XYZ file of C-alpha atoms in Angstrom:
117
model
C 83.406 51.199 28.725
C 86.538 53.153 29.376
C 88.409 54.737 26.961
C 91.895 53.498 27.939
C 92.652 49.935 29.844
C 96.175 50.064 30.943
C 98.055 46.997 32.295
C 101.285 45.459 33.153
C 102.123 47.191 36.226
C 103.693 45.569 39.302
C 106.103 45.437 41.946
C 109.989 45.082 40.812
C 113.285 45.426 42.321
C 115.663 48.119 41.074
C 117.137 47.496 37.882
C 114.240 45.577 36.661
C 111.927 45.990 33.890
C 108.264 46.029 33.139
C 105.993 46.423 29.871
C 102.941 48.371 30.236
C 100.166 48.209 27.713
C 97.388 50.417 26.953
C 94.354 49.348 24.901
C 92.199 52.253 23.193
C 89.072 50.377 23.857
C 86.411 53.106 22.529
C 88.747 54.458 19.690
C 87.929 53.034 16.316
C 91.014 52.260 14.377
C 90.988 54.841 11.816
C 90.912 57.413 14.644
C 93.716 55.489 16.769
C 95.767 55.645 13.804
C 95.934 59.415 13.463
C 96.102 59.975 17.130
C 99.270 60.881 18.964
C 99.402 58.848 22.148
C 101.347 59.352 25.316
C 102.062 57.614 28.860
C 101.698 59.807 31.879
C 102.564 58.994 35.464
C 101.381 60.301 39.006
C 102.510 59.986 42.331
C 100.413 61.140 45.552
C 100.483 64.738 45.880
C 101.771 65.564 42.568
C 100.413 66.352 39.185
C 100.428 63.875 36.463
C 103.519 64.359 34.055
C 104.232 63.144 30.610
C 106.501 60.365 30.548
C 106.714 59.421 26.765
C 104.907 60.496 23.407
C 104.579 58.666 20.096
C 102.900 60.517 17.290
C 100.678 58.894 14.558
C 103.867 58.386 12.196
C 105.768 56.822 15.217
C 107.965 59.810 16.080
C 108.594 59.433 19.806
C 109.789 61.814 22.728
C 110.723 61.126 26.153
C 110.945 63.063 29.271
C 114.687 63.471 30.321
C 114.353 61.220 33.370
C 113.464 58.217 31.279
C 115.640 58.695 28.292
C 117.429 55.542 27.355
C 115.434 53.499 29.824
C 111.878 53.783 28.315
C 110.497 52.803 25.139
C 107.115 53.782 23.674
C 105.700 51.993 20.797
C 102.313 51.253 19.186
C 100.332 48.366 17.455
C 97.523 49.783 15.183
C 96.144 46.490 14.528
C 95.633 45.936 18.494
C 94.884 49.814 18.994
C 97.468 49.428 21.843
C 100.204 51.589 23.088
C 103.192 49.842 25.012
C 105.901 51.328 27.344
C 108.947 49.075 27.813
C 110.381 50.113 30.941
C 113.941 49.194 31.755
C 116.536 49.708 34.722
C 113.858 50.778 36.826
C 114.472 52.942 39.757
C 112.575 53.792 43.000
C 111.810 57.006 41.630
C 109.745 55.595 38.799
C 107.191 54.357 41.435
C 103.968 55.754 40.101
C 100.567 55.150 38.743
C 100.942 54.915 34.954
C 98.180 56.128 32.514
C 97.819 56.782 28.781
C 95.768 59.216 26.849
C 95.767 61.124 23.514
C 98.120 63.803 23.661
C 95.073 66.108 23.100
C 93.715 64.809 26.578
C 90.225 65.092 25.146
C 89.169 61.729 26.526
C 88.782 60.435 29.990
C 91.551 58.887 32.033
C 91.504 55.162 32.586
C 92.239 53.437 35.958
C 95.968 53.404 35.237
C 98.469 50.758 36.478
C 100.536 50.947 39.376
C 104.164 50.229 39.269
C 106.412 49.826 42.394
C 110.008 49.901 42.657
C 111.424 48.870 45.690
C 114.473 46.903 47.073
Protein backbone atom coordinates (compact mmCIF):
# COMPACT_ATOMS: atom_id res chain seq x y z
CA UNK A 1 0.00 0.00 0.00
CA UNK A 2 1.32 3.39 -0.97
CA UNK A 3 1.79 6.12 1.58
CA UNK A 4 -0.18 8.82 -0.23
CA UNK A 5 -3.03 8.60 -2.72
CA UNK A 6 -3.50 11.77 -4.75
CA UNK A 7 -6.57 12.47 -6.87
CA UNK A 8 -8.58 15.26 -8.43
CA UNK A 9 -6.36 16.32 -11.29
CA UNK A 10 -7.59 16.86 -14.80
CA UNK A 11 -7.69 19.04 -17.87
CA UNK A 12 -8.98 22.59 -17.47
CA UNK A 13 -8.93 25.86 -19.34
CA UNK A 14 -7.07 28.92 -18.04
CA UNK A 15 -9.06 30.53 -15.27
CA UNK A 16 -10.58 27.21 -14.24
CA UNK A 17 -10.47 25.44 -10.88
CA UNK A 18 -9.63 22.03 -9.51
CA UNK A 19 -9.61 20.53 -6.04
CA UNK A 20 -6.92 17.98 -5.33
CA UNK A 21 -7.14 15.44 -2.54
CA UNK A 22 -4.41 13.44 -0.87
CA UNK A 23 -5.21 10.59 1.49
CA UNK A 24 -2.44 9.53 3.84
CA UNK A 25 -3.17 5.85 3.44
CA UNK A 26 -0.47 4.45 5.69
CA UNK A 27 -0.46 7.03 8.46
CA UNK A 28 -2.42 6.36 11.59
CA UNK A 29 -4.61 9.26 12.63
CA UNK A 30 -2.45 10.28 15.59
CA UNK A 31 0.61 10.50 13.35
CA UNK A 32 -1.27 12.46 10.71
CA UNK A 33 -2.50 14.90 13.32
CA UNK A 34 1.04 15.94 14.28
CA UNK A 35 2.49 15.93 10.77
CA UNK A 36 3.15 19.01 8.70
CA UNK A 37 1.84 18.21 5.24
CA UNK A 38 2.59 19.76 1.88
CA UNK A 39 1.73 19.74 -1.78
CA UNK A 40 4.51 19.67 -4.34
CA UNK A 41 4.55 19.74 -8.12
CA UNK A 42 6.90 18.62 -10.84
CA UNK A 43 7.20 19.23 -14.55
CA UNK A 44 9.43 17.26 -16.93
CA UNK A 45 13.08 18.16 -16.60
CA UNK A 46 12.60 20.14 -13.41
CA UNK A 47 12.96 19.37 -9.74
CA UNK A 48 9.92 18.86 -7.59
CA UNK A 49 8.96 22.14 -5.93
CA UNK A 50 6.97 23.04 -2.86
CA UNK A 51 3.59 24.57 -3.64
CA UNK A 52 1.86 24.81 -0.26
CA UNK A 53 2.37 23.70 3.32
CA UNK A 54 -0.03 23.19 6.21
CA UNK A 55 1.25 22.55 9.71
CA UNK A 56 -0.32 20.28 12.28
CA UNK A 57 -2.03 23.33 13.78
CA UNK A 58 -3.25 24.48 10.34
CA UNK A 59 -0.80 27.32 9.77
CA UNK A 60 -0.37 27.64 6.02
CA UNK A 61 2.39 28.83 3.72
CA UNK A 62 2.46 29.16 -0.05
CA UNK A 63 4.91 29.56 -2.88
CA UNK A 64 4.72 33.11 -4.19
CA UNK A 65 3.40 32.03 -7.57
CA UNK A 66 0.24 30.46 -6.07
CA UNK A 67 -0.55 32.95 -3.31
CA UNK A 68 -4.09 34.20 -3.60
CA UNK A 69 -5.05 31.40 -6.01
CA UNK A 70 -4.45 28.13 -4.12
CA UNK A 71 -5.68 27.09 -0.69
CA UNK A 72 -4.40 24.13 1.30
CA UNK A 73 -6.50 22.50 3.99
CA UNK A 74 -6.65 19.26 5.95
CA UNK A 75 -9.25 16.94 7.47
CA UNK A 76 -7.92 14.79 10.29
CA UNK A 77 -10.98 12.54 10.37
CA UNK A 78 -10.25 11.54 6.79
CA UNK A 79 -6.43 11.78 7.03
CA UNK A 80 -6.69 13.89 3.90
CA UNK A 81 -5.03 17.06 2.66
CA UNK A 82 -6.70 19.20 0.01
CA UNK A 83 -5.48 21.78 -2.47
CA UNK A 84 -8.11 24.09 -3.90
CA UNK A 85 -6.69 25.63 -7.05
CA UNK A 86 -8.44 28.62 -8.61
CA UNK A 87 -7.59 30.78 -11.60
CA UNK A 88 -5.36 28.07 -12.99
CA UNK A 89 -2.83 29.09 -15.60
CA UNK A 90 -0.87 27.08 -18.19
CA UNK A 91 2.26 27.36 -16.03
CA UNK A 92 0.44 25.41 -13.32
CA UNK A 93 0.52 22.34 -15.54
CA UNK A 94 2.40 19.65 -13.61
CA UNK A 95 2.08 16.44 -11.69
CA UNK A 96 1.03 17.28 -8.15
CA UNK A 97 2.15 15.22 -5.14
CA UNK A 98 1.65 15.42 -1.43
CA UNK A 99 3.97 14.32 1.34
CA UNK A 100 5.01 15.13 4.85
CA UNK A 101 7.23 18.19 5.09
CA UNK A 102 9.94 15.91 6.50
CA UNK A 103 9.93 13.86 3.25
CA UNK A 104 10.61 10.64 5.13
CA UNK A 105 7.91 8.74 3.28
CA UNK A 106 7.84 7.51 -0.30
CA UNK A 107 6.09 9.58 -2.92
CA UNK A 108 2.75 8.56 -4.33
CA UNK A 109 1.89 8.47 -8.01
CA UNK A 110 0.70 12.05 -8.05
CA UNK A 111 -2.14 13.54 -10.02
CA UNK A 112 -1.77 15.26 -13.37
CA UNK A 113 -3.03 18.82 -13.77
CA UNK A 114 -3.11 20.19 -17.31
CA UNK A 115 -4.15 23.74 -18.09
CA UNK A 116 -4.64 24.48 -21.78
CA UNK A 117 -6.74 26.80 -23.86
